[in-house]
Structures are given as C-alpha cells and as structure tokens.
C-alpha cells in the first residue's frame, strides 16, 4: 500500500487529487449545527499536506443516510464552512457530486485550492450493490482528478463507489489518517502487550457478537457494559425488566459465557429508571434485583470499580461502546468512570466508535490521554474481526500512484 509521502515525493504540484475523506459528523437536529467536529479535524493532516505541496484538492465525503437523492438536510454545506475555518481558507461546495458543477469547479481550481463535492450519497450509485451502477459514478469521480487518496477510514469497510470503485480507476495511495488507524489496529492484533483488556458497550449485542467471537480467544478480559450487557445477564438467568434485550441472542450469549469462563466480566450493578429522560428518578440495584417495570440505562458504581480494577493492570486496551445512555445526564457516570480508567492505562489505549469518541469529548475528558481515538467504529470492529475491508484491499492491489 503506497503512502501519502510516496505521492508527495513524486510531486503533486498542479495535479488534481481526489481525496475521499470521512466528514460524517453528528448534526444537531433542529439547528443543523455540527455537534462534534472530530472527524473533520482528523482529516486535516492529509488535506493540509496536499495543499502545502500545491495540489488541487477535490474532497469527496458522505453525511448521514440520505436516500440516494439530494436532500438539503444532509447537505455538506455546514461541513464546508467548518473545514474552511479549520484549514484557514475558503472551501467552496460543489452543487452536485460529480456532475456539471463539480466538473466546472474542479477545472477552475488553482494550486493549493480545496473543493468539497456534495454528499456522495446523494447519488444512489454510491452505495449500490450493482458493480456497473457504482462504476458509472466512479468513472465520473475519477474524471475529476489525476490521483486518488483514500483517507476515509470510517468508510473503508464499505464497497462503495467513492471508496472502492474509484481506486480501480486512478493511481491511489492511503492518506495519513488511514495509515495511522491501520498502524494502531495492527498493534492491537499482532502480539498485543498483556494483559489485553477489551471493553464493549453500546446498544446492540447483535452488532458486536462477531467481534466478541473473534476477540475472545485473544484477550485476557472482555468487560461488557451498555445496553448489550442485558442479553448476557438474561443468559445468566437474571430478570432484566424493560432493559434492552435481544431475546434471539440469549443462547449465543450463554454459550459465549460458558466458553469464556472468567474472561468475560459483566456488571454487578445497574442504574435503572422507568423511562429515557434527563429528569427521571433513578435507582441503583444489583444485577439480580432489576425491577420488572424499569430499564437498566447505565452501569452502577460498583461495576465502574470492578471494571477499573481490570483496566488498572492492563497494558493494552480497546474500548468500543458507551457503558450507558451517556446522552442523558443521569446515565453518564458509568461511561465517564470507564473512560477515565481507560485514559489512565499505562500502555496502549484505543477508543473506537463514533459514539464512544463523541462521549470522550462531550464528557470533557482529555483526548490526549488516549493512545488513539479511532474515527471508525464499524471499520475498526470489522478489522478486529479479521474481515477483509474492501476499501483497504483495493489500495493494496492494482495501479500505483
Ligand atoms: P459506538 O458508536 O461507540 O460504536 P454504539 O453505536 O454501539 O457505540 O452505541 C451507542 C449507543 O448505545 C448510545 O446512543 C447509547 O445511548 C446507547 N446505550 C448505551 N447503554 C445503553 C442502555 N443501557 N440502554 C439503551 N441504550 C444504551
Ligand atoms: Mg454508534
């Protein structure tokens, strides 16, 4: 896989460089304001290096899940403004993805200029399962540039036109962010320093069963919190009230518990409430005392202590998924406590997952205390599962920049 430095060494002055970036930031629903610009900031090193080298930079990115057609609610307009602020230059937004306006604006770029294309998911072809359909869009995207740089780590697990097919059509290299993320994931998978502790939370156990299966043989401890712990607790025979429960996964969780023995560590207490609300009265109960009419919405203080003990001795930690509904103040303490314990790890600590990374920033924790905060939840989980990621595979094959 060739690197950005290889491309810079070749010289990019005056060349049109298409950069697939991950600018998929969360927006406040009512105002459309960016609530966390971590991904935009993570894309700066590649973009800045290309500008400094005199490239004419064309950035492609997606935002949210529009339904394959233009939808103002998912326009990259606010992202263009923030990107421009952070780069200290004007970043115009094309009126389309790879149509007439994009072509005209790309042709008018000067050395060091940056253009942002409109949300690639405004074209149904971007995510199509049909190779020819994706290829049509990829042809038009490739026509906008001479070289392709993939820096969208959060999208490398997708076989999408702007991630996969375009790399088949242009000389290509991996951007700085992709290189950094890969370097960290390699350290997690190839002979991690022990004890190696993984913390998983978040909402759906079914999303994460594959990664649990893949990681169990490799880790010393797997700490499970968040909404997904209730399916495990149910497998141990506990009543979980109205907590998140995936009834069809109880048997699988039971088998995993039997296989893992003491390597899987579950919460010992949970914070319960009758509803999702910031004003609601909460009760903290041991896991065998969850009231029938309540939901477990965070792990309790004794769990934070127990997880903290496991993390205290760890030399390598990967954490994905909040321990509770951290978006609401009464259910933040578990995520905060675990985030602090992960930050204090003497060794490599990696946070993966959009919501987990957002939690670190939203709770005011020091980002610099972590070894790495990954921009790609799905992508890092699939990598750790040992799956081949199409967006990476395509960079290691065929045409070189
Ligand atoms: P990430 O994006 O870091 O991979 P996920 O998307 O898997 O994390 O999960 C994040 C979501 O999980 C958050 O919105 C959070 O509110 C939710 N969550 C955490 N704990 C619970 C719980 N006990 N009940 C319901 N939802 C939960
Ligand atoms: Mg998420």
Short mmCIF file of C-alpha atoms and ligand atoms in Angstrom, two decimals:
data_model
loop_
_atom_site.label_atom_id
_atom_site.label_comp_id
_atom_site.label_asym_id
_atom_site.label_seq_id
_atom_site.Cartn_x
_atom_site.Cartn_y
_atom_site.Cartn_z
CA UNK A 1 0.00 0.00 0.00
CA UNK A 2 1.55 3.31 -1.02
CA UNK A 3 1.52 6.23 1.39
CA UNK A 4 0.85 9.93 1.09
CA UNK A 5 4.56 10.53 1.49
CA UNK A 6 5.22 8.38 -1.59
CA UNK A 7 2.83 10.59 -3.52
CA UNK A 8 4.32 13.81 -2.15
CA UNK A 9 7.80 12.58 -3.07
CA UNK A 10 6.58 12.10 -6.63
CA UNK A 11 5.31 15.69 -6.64
CA UNK A 12 1.67 16.79 -6.73
CA UNK A 13 2.00 20.46 -7.61
CA UNK A 14 -0.68 21.38 -10.11
CA UNK A 15 -2.15 17.84 -10.07
CA UNK A 16 -5.79 17.27 -9.25
CA UNK A 17 -6.03 14.97 -6.24
CA UNK A 18 -9.34 13.37 -5.25
CA UNK A 19 -9.41 12.75 -1.50
CA UNK A 20 -12.13 10.54 -0.04
CA UNK A 21 -12.43 11.87 3.49
CA UNK A 22 -14.67 10.84 6.39
CA UNK A 23 -16.54 14.02 7.28
CA UNK A 24 -19.61 12.24 8.62
CA UNK A 25 -20.12 14.40 11.69
CA UNK A 26 -23.15 14.48 14.01
CA UNK A 27 -25.50 17.44 13.49
CA UNK A 28 -27.92 18.98 15.98
CA UNK A 29 -31.35 18.02 14.57
CA UNK A 30 -33.14 21.34 14.96
CA UNK A 31 -30.33 23.80 14.13
CA UNK A 32 -28.23 21.68 11.76
CA UNK A 33 -25.12 22.69 13.71
CA UNK A 34 -22.11 20.36 13.95
CA UNK A 35 -22.05 18.95 17.49
CA UNK A 36 -18.67 17.19 17.23
CA UNK A 37 -16.10 18.06 14.55
CA UNK A 38 -13.60 15.34 15.50
CA UNK A 39 -13.74 13.69 12.10
CA UNK A 40 -13.19 16.96 10.24
CA UNK A 41 -10.15 17.67 12.39
CA UNK A 42 -8.84 14.15 11.82
CA UNK A 43 -8.90 14.76 8.06
CA UNK A 44 -6.75 17.90 8.24
CA UNK A 45 -3.23 16.41 8.15
CA UNK A 46 -3.75 14.85 4.72
CA UNK A 47 -5.54 17.87 3.26
CA UNK A 48 -3.00 20.33 4.64
CA UNK A 49 -0.04 18.33 3.34
CA UNK A 50 -1.57 18.22 -0.15
CA UNK A 51 -2.31 21.95 -0.14
CA UNK A 52 1.19 22.77 1.05
CA UNK A 53 2.55 20.70 -1.83
CA UNK A 54 0.47 22.69 -4.33
CA UNK A 55 -2.10 20.03 -5.19
CA UNK A 56 -5.56 20.96 -6.45
CA UNK A 57 -7.62 19.14 -3.86
CA UNK A 58 -11.08 17.72 -4.56
CA UNK A 59 -12.71 16.22 -1.46
CA UNK A 60 -15.47 13.61 -1.61
CA UNK A 61 -17.40 12.62 1.53
CA UNK A 62 -20.76 11.43 2.80
CA UNK A 63 -23.01 12.72 5.56
CA UNK A 64 -25.74 10.69 7.21
CA UNK A 65 -28.01 8.41 5.25
CA UNK A 66 -29.86 10.33 2.54
CA UNK A 67 -31.89 8.05 0.31
CA UNK A 68 -29.79 8.22 -2.85
CA UNK A 69 -31.08 11.65 -3.90
CA UNK A 70 -30.28 15.26 -2.98
CA UNK A 71 -31.75 16.18 0.42
CA UNK A 72 -30.91 19.61 1.89
CA UNK A 73 -30.98 18.16 5.40
CA UNK A 74 -27.85 16.14 4.52
CA UNK A 75 -26.01 18.80 2.53
CA UNK A 76 -22.30 19.09 3.31
CA UNK A 77 -22.70 22.90 3.44
CA UNK A 78 -22.02 23.23 7.20
CA UNK A 79 -19.04 20.89 6.82
CA UNK A 80 -17.57 23.04 4.02
CA UNK A 81 -17.74 26.07 6.32
CA UNK A 82 -16.09 24.28 9.27
CA UNK A 83 -13.45 22.69 7.05
CA UNK A 84 -12.66 26.11 5.61
CA UNK A 85 -12.34 27.60 9.12
CA UNK A 86 -10.01 24.82 10.24
CA UNK A 87 -7.85 24.97 7.09
CA UNK A 88 -7.84 28.76 7.11
CA UNK A 89 -9.03 29.00 3.53
CA UNK A 90 -12.26 29.23 1.63
CA UNK A 91 -13.67 25.77 0.83
CA UNK A 92 -16.44 26.07 -1.77
CA UNK A 93 -19.06 23.33 -2.00
CA UNK A 94 -19.97 21.95 -5.44
CA UNK A 95 -23.68 21.85 -6.20
CA UNK A 96 -23.50 18.18 -7.15
CA UNK A 97 -21.39 15.08 -6.57
CA UNK A 98 -19.69 14.60 -9.91
CA UNK A 99 -21.89 16.46 -12.38
CA UNK A 100 -21.53 19.65 -14.40
CA UNK A 101 -20.95 21.94 -11.44
CA UNK A 102 -18.33 19.66 -9.88
CA UNK A 103 -16.55 19.42 -13.26
CA UNK A 104 -16.59 23.17 -13.83
CA UNK A 105 -15.34 23.96 -10.34
CA UNK A 106 -12.64 21.29 -10.43
CA UNK A 107 -11.37 22.70 -13.70
CA UNK A 108 -11.10 26.16 -12.15
CA UNK A 109 -9.06 25.10 -9.09
CA UNK A 110 -5.69 26.74 -8.53
CA UNK A 111 -2.68 25.13 -6.85
CA UNK A 112 -3.37 24.62 -3.14
CA UNK A 113 -7.13 25.18 -3.52
CA UNK A 114 -9.69 22.85 -1.94
CA UNK A 115 -13.14 22.00 -3.30
CA UNK A 116 -15.71 19.90 -1.45
CA UNK A 117 -18.07 17.80 -3.55
CA UNK A 118 -21.68 17.48 -2.38
CA UNK A 119 -22.66 14.41 -0.30
CA UNK A 120 -21.70 11.34 -2.38
CA UNK A 121 -24.79 9.54 -1.05
CA UNK A 122 -26.96 12.00 -2.99
CA UNK A 123 -26.28 9.52 -5.82
CA UNK A 124 -27.92 6.13 -5.41
CA UNK A 125 -24.97 4.58 -7.27
CA UNK A 126 -22.62 5.32 -4.35
CA UNK A 127 -23.98 2.50 -2.21
CA UNK A 128 -25.43 0.30 -4.96
CA UNK A 129 -24.84 -3.45 -4.90
CA UNK A 130 -24.56 -3.35 -8.69
CA UNK A 131 -20.96 -3.07 -9.92
CA UNK A 132 -21.90 -1.33 -13.17
CA UNK A 133 -24.04 1.25 -11.40
CA UNK A 134 -21.27 2.08 -8.93
CA UNK A 135 -18.82 2.07 -11.81
CA UNK A 136 -20.74 4.80 -13.61
CA UNK A 137 -20.37 7.15 -10.65
CA UNK A 138 -16.77 6.07 -10.09
CA UNK A 139 -15.99 6.94 -13.74
CA UNK A 140 -17.33 10.45 -13.23
CA UNK A 141 -15.46 10.89 -9.92
CA UNK A 142 -12.24 9.59 -11.45
CA UNK A 143 -12.72 12.07 -14.31
CA UNK A 144 -12.36 14.91 -11.81
CA UNK A 145 -8.80 14.03 -10.80
CA UNK A 146 -5.43 12.53 -11.70
CA UNK A 147 -4.76 10.71 -8.41
CA UNK A 148 -6.89 9.22 -5.62
CA UNK A 149 -6.13 9.39 -1.90
CA UNK A 150 -8.28 7.32 0.43
CA UNK A 151 -8.34 8.89 3.86
CA UNK A 152 -11.88 7.87 4.88
CA UNK A 153 -11.02 5.25 7.46
CA UNK A 154 -14.61 5.25 8.77
CA UNK A 155 -15.81 4.05 5.34
CA UNK A 156 -13.12 1.52 4.33
CA UNK A 157 -15.41 -1.39 5.28
CA UNK A 158 -17.88 -0.27 2.59
CA UNK A 159 -17.75 -1.39 -1.02
CA UNK A 160 -18.96 2.00 -2.21
CA UNK A 161 -18.22 3.85 -5.44
CA UNK A 162 -16.16 6.63 -3.81
CA UNK A 163 -14.29 4.21 -1.56
CA UNK A 164 -13.72 1.12 -3.68
CA UNK A 165 -14.51 1.54 -7.38
CA UNK A 166 -12.76 4.85 -7.85
CA UNK A 167 -9.50 3.30 -6.60
CA UNK A 168 -9.72 0.83 -9.50
CA UNK A 169 -9.70 3.76 -11.91
CA UNK A 170 -6.96 6.07 -10.62
CA UNK A 171 -3.46 5.70 -9.22
CA UNK A 172 -4.01 5.62 -5.47
CA UNK A 173 -2.42 5.95 -2.05
CA UNK A 174 -3.61 5.76 1.57
CA UNK A 175 -3.96 9.08 3.39
CA UNK A 176 -2.38 9.91 6.74
CA UNK A 177 -5.47 9.07 8.80
CA UNK A 178 -5.90 5.66 7.19
CA UNK A 179 -2.20 4.96 7.79
CA UNK A 180 -2.44 5.97 11.48
CA UNK A 181 -5.59 3.92 12.09
CA UNK A 182 -4.04 0.87 10.47
CA UNK A 183 -0.88 1.22 12.47
CA UNK A 184 -2.86 1.21 15.73
CA UNK A 185 -5.09 -1.71 14.70
CA UNK A 186 -2.01 -3.69 13.77
CA UNK A 187 -0.62 -3.12 17.25
CA UNK A 188 -3.90 -4.42 18.72
CA UNK A 189 -3.92 -7.57 16.61
CA UNK A 190 -0.26 -8.55 16.31
CA UNK A 191 1.07 -9.64 19.65
CA UNK A 192 -0.53 -7.00 21.92
CA UNK A 193 1.24 -6.40 25.20
CA UNK A 194 -0.59 -8.22 28.03
CA UNK A 195 -2.82 -8.07 29.89
CA UNK A 196 -5.01 -7.15 26.92
CA UNK A 197 -8.43 -5.93 28.03
CA UNK A 198 -11.34 -5.08 25.71
CA UNK A 199 -14.36 -3.08 26.91
CA UNK A 200 -17.53 -3.31 24.86
CA UNK A 201 -20.77 -1.40 25.33
CA UNK A 202 -23.27 0.36 23.12
CA UNK A 203 -26.74 -0.65 22.25
CA UNK A 204 -27.00 -3.80 20.16
CA UNK A 205 -25.37 -7.07 21.10
CA UNK A 206 -26.14 -8.50 17.64
CA UNK A 207 -23.89 -5.80 16.06
CA UNK A 208 -20.98 -6.91 18.19
CA UNK A 209 -21.31 -10.69 18.52
CA UNK A 210 -18.92 -11.27 15.62
CA UNK A 211 -16.24 -9.13 17.19
CA UNK A 212 -16.77 -10.79 20.57
CA UNK A 213 -16.31 -14.23 18.97
CA UNK A 214 -13.15 -13.07 17.21
CA UNK A 215 -11.64 -11.33 20.23
CA UNK A 216 -12.43 -13.86 22.95
CA UNK A 217 -9.52 -16.18 22.14
CA UNK A 218 -7.13 -13.21 22.07
CA UNK A 219 -7.99 -11.14 25.12
CA UNK A 220 -7.30 -11.61 28.80
CA UNK A 221 -10.52 -9.88 29.82
CA UNK A 222 -13.65 -8.74 27.97
CA UNK A 223 -15.69 -6.26 30.00
CA UNK A 224 -19.28 -5.91 28.81
CA UNK A 225 -21.48 -2.92 29.67
CA UNK A 226 -24.02 -0.74 27.85
CA UNK A 227 -27.32 -1.95 26.51
CA UNK A 228 -25.72 -5.17 25.30
CA UNK A 229 -24.95 -6.44 28.82
CA UNK A 230 -28.60 -7.25 29.45
CA UNK A 231 -28.70 -10.07 26.93
CA UNK A 232 -25.70 -11.59 28.74
CA UNK A 233 -27.34 -11.03 32.14
CA UNK A 234 -30.51 -12.70 30.85
CA UNK A 235 -28.37 -15.65 29.72
CA UNK A 236 -27.20 -15.95 33.34
CA UNK A 237 -30.84 -16.18 34.38
CA UNK A 238 -31.34 -12.63 35.66
CA UNK A 239 -34.57 -10.75 35.06
CA UNK A 240 -33.74 -7.56 33.15
CA UNK A 241 -37.07 -5.75 33.41
CA UNK A 242 -37.66 -3.50 30.41
CA UNK A 243 -33.94 -3.14 29.60
CA UNK A 244 -32.68 -3.65 26.05
CA UNK A 245 -32.86 -7.38 25.40
CA UNK A 246 -32.26 -9.33 22.21
CA UNK A 247 -34.15 -12.49 23.06
CA UNK A 248 -32.88 -14.34 19.97
CA UNK A 249 -29.27 -13.83 21.11
CA UNK A 250 -29.64 -15.14 24.67
CA UNK A 251 -28.50 -18.66 23.75
CA UNK A 252 -25.44 -17.37 21.90
CA UNK A 253 -24.52 -15.15 24.85
CA UNK A 254 -24.93 -18.14 27.16
CA UNK A 255 -22.57 -20.21 25.01
CA UNK A 256 -20.00 -17.38 24.94
CA UNK A 257 -20.16 -17.09 28.73
CA UNK A 258 -19.61 -20.84 29.09
CA UNK A 259 -16.65 -20.76 26.68
CA UNK A 260 -15.05 -17.68 28.18
CA UNK A 261 -15.27 -18.57 31.86
CA UNK A 262 -13.94 -15.68 33.92
CA UNK A 263 -12.61 -13.84 30.88
CA UNK A 264 -16.00 -12.19 30.28
CA UNK A 265 -16.73 -9.72 33.07
CA UNK A 266 -20.31 -8.46 33.44
CA UNK A 267 -21.71 -5.57 35.51
CA UNK A 268 -22.57 -6.22 39.13
CA UNK A 269 -24.95 -3.28 39.49
CA UNK A 270 -27.02 -1.09 37.18
CA UNK A 271 -28.70 2.32 37.25
CA UNK A 272 -32.40 1.89 36.44
CA UNK A 273 -35.21 4.25 35.53
CA UNK A 274 -38.79 3.90 34.32
CA UNK A 275 -38.12 5.95 31.17
CA UNK A 276 -35.49 7.62 28.93
CA UNK A 277 -35.43 11.10 30.40
CA UNK A 278 -32.97 13.57 31.89
CA UNK A 279 -35.41 14.43 34.72
CA UNK A 280 -36.37 10.94 35.78
CA UNK A 281 -35.72 9.47 39.24
CA UNK A 282 -33.12 6.68 39.12
CA UNK A 283 -32.41 3.69 41.36
CA UNK A 284 -29.19 1.70 41.51
CA UNK A 285 -29.65 -2.03 42.06
CA UNK A 286 -27.56 -5.19 41.99
CA UNK A 287 -27.95 -7.12 38.72
CA UNK A 288 -30.18 -9.71 40.40
CA UNK A 289 -32.60 -7.01 41.54
CA UNK A 290 -33.67 -5.16 38.36
CA UNK A 291 -37.35 -4.19 38.87
CA UNK A 292 -39.73 -5.62 36.25
CA UNK A 293 -41.07 -2.20 35.28
CA UNK A 294 -37.69 -0.44 34.90
CA UNK A 295 -34.88 -0.23 32.33
CA UNK A 296 -31.17 -0.50 33.06
CA UNK A 297 -29.68 2.62 31.49
CA UNK A 298 -26.16 2.69 32.92
CA UNK A 299 -23.73 0.50 34.82
CA UNK A 300 -23.53 1.25 38.53
CA UNK A 301 -20.62 2.49 40.72
CA UNK A 302 -19.56 -0.97 41.90
CA UNK A 303 -19.27 -2.02 38.26
CA UNK A 304 -17.13 1.03 37.49
CA UNK A 305 -14.87 -0.05 40.37
CA UNK A 306 -14.70 -3.63 39.15
CA UNK A 307 -14.01 -2.63 35.53
CA UNK A 308 -11.49 -0.08 36.84
CA UNK A 309 -9.58 -2.84 38.65
CA UNK A 310 -9.31 -4.88 35.45
CA UNK A 311 -8.23 -1.83 33.46
CA UNK A 312 -5.75 -0.76 36.15
CA UNK A 313 -3.44 -3.67 35.39
CA UNK A 314 -3.90 -3.68 31.62
CA UNK A 315 -1.12 -2.87 29.14
CA UNK A 316 -3.31 -2.86 26.02
CA UNK A 317 -6.94 -1.67 25.97
CA UNK A 318 -9.54 -1.34 23.24
CA UNK A 319 -12.83 0.31 24.23
CA UNK A 320 -15.89 0.45 21.99
CA UNK A 321 -19.39 1.49 23.01
CA UNK A 322 -20.67 3.69 25.86
CA UNK A 323 -21.49 1.99 29.18
CA UNK A 324 -24.88 3.71 29.38
CA UNK A 325 -27.15 6.27 27.78
CA UNK A 326 -24.46 8.94 28.22
CA UNK A 327 -26.51 11.43 26.18
CA UNK A 328 -28.66 11.92 29.31
CA UNK A 329 -27.01 13.31 32.47
CA UNK A 330 -28.38 10.73 34.97
CA UNK A 331 -26.79 7.91 32.95
CA UNK A 332 -23.33 9.36 32.29
CA UNK A 333 -21.38 8.19 35.31
CA UNK A 334 -20.63 4.68 34.06
CA UNK A 335 -19.22 5.88 30.74
CA UNK A 336 -17.29 8.65 32.47
CA UNK A 337 -15.79 6.25 35.03
CA UNK A 338 -14.74 3.71 32.42
CA UNK A 339 -13.43 6.46 30.09
CA UNK A 340 -11.27 7.76 32.95
CA UNK A 341 -9.95 4.28 33.73
CA UNK A 342 -9.12 3.74 30.04
CA UNK A 343 -7.35 7.12 29.92
CA UNK A 344 -5.23 6.12 32.93
CA UNK A 345 -4.00 2.89 31.33
CA UNK A 346 -0.22 2.51 31.38
CA UNK A 347 0.19 1.22 27.85
CA UNK A 348 -1.72 1.44 24.58
CA UNK A 349 -5.34 2.65 24.98
CA UNK A 350 -7.57 2.86 21.95
CA UNK A 351 -11.12 4.23 21.77
CA UNK A 352 -13.12 3.09 18.76
CA UNK A 353 -16.64 4.01 17.73
CA UNK A 354 -18.42 7.20 16.79
CA UNK A 355 -20.49 7.41 19.97
CA UNK A 356 -17.61 6.40 22.24
CA UNK A 357 -15.33 9.06 20.75
CA UNK A 358 -18.14 11.62 21.00
CA UNK A 359 -18.66 10.62 24.66
CA UNK A 360 -14.98 11.26 25.44
CA UNK A 361 -15.25 14.77 24.06
CA UNK A 362 -18.76 15.51 25.33
CA UNK A 363 -17.84 14.49 28.88
CA UNK A 364 -14.91 16.90 28.74
CA UNK A 365 -12.23 14.21 29.05
CA UNK A 366 -8.73 14.88 27.80
CA UNK A 367 -8.40 13.38 24.31
CA UNK A 368 -4.61 13.46 24.62
CA UNK A 369 -4.76 10.93 27.48
CA UNK A 370 -5.68 8.18 25.00
CA UNK A 371 -3.19 6.43 22.76
CA UNK A 372 -5.61 6.77 19.88
CA UNK A 373 -9.22 7.74 19.30
CA UNK A 374 -10.41 5.99 16.17
CA UNK A 375 -12.74 7.74 13.74
CA UNK A 376 -14.21 4.47 12.50
CA UNK A 377 -16.35 2.28 14.74
CA UNK A 378 -17.67 -0.19 12.19
CA UNK A 379 -14.40 -0.25 10.29
CA UNK A 380 -12.24 -0.94 13.35
CA UNK A 381 -14.62 -3.63 14.61
CA UNK A 382 -14.60 -5.38 11.22
CA UNK A 383 -10.81 -5.16 11.12
CA UNK A 384 -10.58 -6.72 14.59
CA UNK A 385 -12.97 -9.45 13.45
CA UNK A 386 -10.34 -10.30 10.85
CA UNK A 387 -12.56 -9.44 7.89
CA UNK A 388 -11.19 -8.09 4.65
CA UNK A 389 -12.11 -4.42 4.26
CA UNK A 390 -12.85 -3.60 0.58
CA UNK A 391 -11.53 -0.03 0.80
CA UNK A 392 -8.17 -1.26 2.12
CA UNK A 393 -7.90 -4.32 -0.08
CA UNK A 394 -8.29 -2.18 -3.18
CA UNK A 395 -5.42 0.07 -2.08
CA UNK A 396 -3.02 -2.84 -1.89
CA UNK A 397 -3.90 -4.16 -5.33
CA UNK A 398 -3.54 -2.83 -8.86
CA UNK A 399 -2.45 0.62 -10.13
CA UNK A 400 0.04 2.60 -8.08
CA UNK A 401 0.22 6.36 -7.89
P1 LIG B 1 -20.25 3.28 19.09
O1 LIG B 1 -20.81 4.29 18.12
O2 LIG B 1 -19.23 3.88 20.00
O3 LIG B 1 -19.79 2.03 18.40
P2 LIG B 1 -22.88 2.19 19.61
O4 LIG B 1 -23.39 2.90 18.41
O5 LIG B 1 -22.76 0.72 19.57
O6 LIG B 1 -21.46 2.83 20.06
O7 LIG B 1 -23.82 2.51 20.87
C1 LIG B 1 -24.06 3.82 21.32
C2 LIG B 1 -25.44 3.95 21.91
O8 LIG B 1 -25.68 2.97 22.91
C3 LIG B 1 -25.60 5.29 22.61
O9 LIG B 1 -26.51 6.06 21.87
C4 LIG B 1 -26.15 4.93 24.00
O10 LIG B 1 -27.20 5.76 24.42
C5 LIG B 1 -26.62 3.51 23.80
N1 LIG B 1 -26.68 2.76 25.06
C6 LIG B 1 -25.69 2.55 25.93
N2 LIG B 1 -26.15 1.88 27.01
C7 LIG B 1 -27.48 1.70 26.84
C8 LIG B 1 -28.52 1.09 27.61
N3 LIG B 1 -28.26 0.55 28.80
N4 LIG B 1 -29.76 1.08 27.11
C9 LIG B 1 -30.01 1.62 25.89
N5 LIG B 1 -29.08 2.21 25.12
C10 LIG B 1 -27.83 2.25 25.58
MG1 LIG B 2 -22.73 4.40 17.10
#
